[in-house]
Tab-separated table of C-alpha atoms in Angstrom:
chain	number	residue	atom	x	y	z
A	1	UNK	CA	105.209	94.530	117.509
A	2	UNK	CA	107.264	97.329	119.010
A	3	UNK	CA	105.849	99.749	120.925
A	4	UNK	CA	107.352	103.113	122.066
A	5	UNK	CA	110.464	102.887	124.121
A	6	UNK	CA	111.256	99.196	122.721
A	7	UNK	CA	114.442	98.439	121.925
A	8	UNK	CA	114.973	95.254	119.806
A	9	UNK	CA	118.468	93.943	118.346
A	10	UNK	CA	119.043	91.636	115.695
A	11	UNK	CA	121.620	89.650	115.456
A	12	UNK	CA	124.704	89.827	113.195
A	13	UNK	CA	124.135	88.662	109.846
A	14	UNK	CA	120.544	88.526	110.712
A	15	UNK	CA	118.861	90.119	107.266
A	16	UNK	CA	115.343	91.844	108.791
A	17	UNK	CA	112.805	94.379	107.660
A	18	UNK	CA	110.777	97.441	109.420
A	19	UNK	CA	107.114	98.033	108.666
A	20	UNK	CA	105.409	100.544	110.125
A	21	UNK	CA	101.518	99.618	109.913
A	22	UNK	CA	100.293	102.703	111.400
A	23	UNK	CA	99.382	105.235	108.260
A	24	UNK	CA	98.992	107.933	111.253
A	25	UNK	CA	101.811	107.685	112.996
A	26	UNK	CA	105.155	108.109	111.659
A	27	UNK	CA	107.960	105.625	113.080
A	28	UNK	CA	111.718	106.468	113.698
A	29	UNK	CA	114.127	103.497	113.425
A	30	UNK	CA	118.310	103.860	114.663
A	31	UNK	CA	120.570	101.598	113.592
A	32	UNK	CA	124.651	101.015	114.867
A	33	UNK	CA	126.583	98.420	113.055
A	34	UNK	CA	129.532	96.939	114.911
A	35	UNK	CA	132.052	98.010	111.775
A	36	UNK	CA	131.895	100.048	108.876
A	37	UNK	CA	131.873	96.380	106.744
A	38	UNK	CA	129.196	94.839	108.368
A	39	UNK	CA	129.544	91.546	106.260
A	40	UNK	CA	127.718	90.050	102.758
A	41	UNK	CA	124.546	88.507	102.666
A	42	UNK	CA	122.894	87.353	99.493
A	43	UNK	CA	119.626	89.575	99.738
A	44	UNK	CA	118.000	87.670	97.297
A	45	UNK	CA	118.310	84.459	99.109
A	46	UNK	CA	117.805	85.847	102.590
A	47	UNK	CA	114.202	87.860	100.778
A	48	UNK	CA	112.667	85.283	98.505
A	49	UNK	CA	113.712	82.283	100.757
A	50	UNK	CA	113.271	83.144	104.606
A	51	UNK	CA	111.651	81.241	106.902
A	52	UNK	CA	109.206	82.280	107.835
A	53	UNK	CA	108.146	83.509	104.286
A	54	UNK	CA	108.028	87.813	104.142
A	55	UNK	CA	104.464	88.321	103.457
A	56	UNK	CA	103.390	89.031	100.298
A	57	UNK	CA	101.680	92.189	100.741
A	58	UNK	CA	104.593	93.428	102.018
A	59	UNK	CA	107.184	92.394	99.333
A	60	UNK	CA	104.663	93.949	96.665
A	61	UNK	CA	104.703	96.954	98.901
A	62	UNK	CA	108.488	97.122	98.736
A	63	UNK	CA	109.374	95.959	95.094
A	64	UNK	CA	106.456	98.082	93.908
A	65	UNK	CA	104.538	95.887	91.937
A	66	UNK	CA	101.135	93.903	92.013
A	67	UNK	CA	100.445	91.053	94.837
A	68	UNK	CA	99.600	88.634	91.774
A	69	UNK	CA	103.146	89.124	90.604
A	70	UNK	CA	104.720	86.925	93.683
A	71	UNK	CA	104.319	83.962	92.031
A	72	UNK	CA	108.143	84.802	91.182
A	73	UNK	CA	108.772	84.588	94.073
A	74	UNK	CA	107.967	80.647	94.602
A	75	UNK	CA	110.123	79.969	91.625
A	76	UNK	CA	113.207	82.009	93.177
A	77	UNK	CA	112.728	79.777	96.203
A	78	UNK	CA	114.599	76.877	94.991
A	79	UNK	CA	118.411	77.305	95.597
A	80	UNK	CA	120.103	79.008	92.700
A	81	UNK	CA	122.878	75.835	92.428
A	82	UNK	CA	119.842	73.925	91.144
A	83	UNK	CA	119.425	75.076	87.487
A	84	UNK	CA	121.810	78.103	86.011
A	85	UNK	CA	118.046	79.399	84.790
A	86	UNK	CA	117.487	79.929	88.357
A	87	UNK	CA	120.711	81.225	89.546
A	88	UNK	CA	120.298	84.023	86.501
A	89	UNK	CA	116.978	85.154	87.772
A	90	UNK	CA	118.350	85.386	91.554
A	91	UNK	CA	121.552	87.724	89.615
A	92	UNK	CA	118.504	89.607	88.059
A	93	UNK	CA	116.586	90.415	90.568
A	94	UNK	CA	119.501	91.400	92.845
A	95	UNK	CA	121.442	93.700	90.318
A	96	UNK	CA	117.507	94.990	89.291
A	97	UNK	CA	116.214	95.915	92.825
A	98	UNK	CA	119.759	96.266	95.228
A	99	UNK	CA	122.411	98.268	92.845
């Protein structure tokens, strides 16, 4: 948890997320990137498979749908070279929620 006055860098090619869990108080986040191409990362893969696991309240939260509905979620976590079924769904989700 940041508090104010922290300063906290991630870094490069680190993927990362901000929640702010105070309802009252509104947060303020600045971000430099070294370039004005600051790299490719497959968000899908970096989302649905991180370790540690995003929490699920939050990715409902930020996709917008029901909690119940992350059961996706455990499917998408098997490497899309697997099975082309999966590698279509990770294509899906990324051209769905990202473009």
């Amino acid at each position: 948890m940041l508090n104010k006055g922290d300063v906290f860098v991630f870094p490069q090619g680190l993927i990362h997320f901000q929640f702010n869990p105070s309802y009252d108080r509104p947060a303020v986040a600045i971000a430099a990137l070294s370039s004005q191409n600051p790299g490719a990362i497959t968000i899908a893969n970096a989302v649905f498979g991180s370790k540690p696991p995003i929490a699920d309240d939050i990715l409902a939260k930020a996709f917008q749908v029901d909690k119940k509905q992350h059961k996706i979620r455990k499917k998408i976590n098997t490497p899309p070279a697997e099975t082309k079924r999966l590698s279509q769904i990770y294509r899906a989700v990324a051209a769905a929620v990202f473009y």
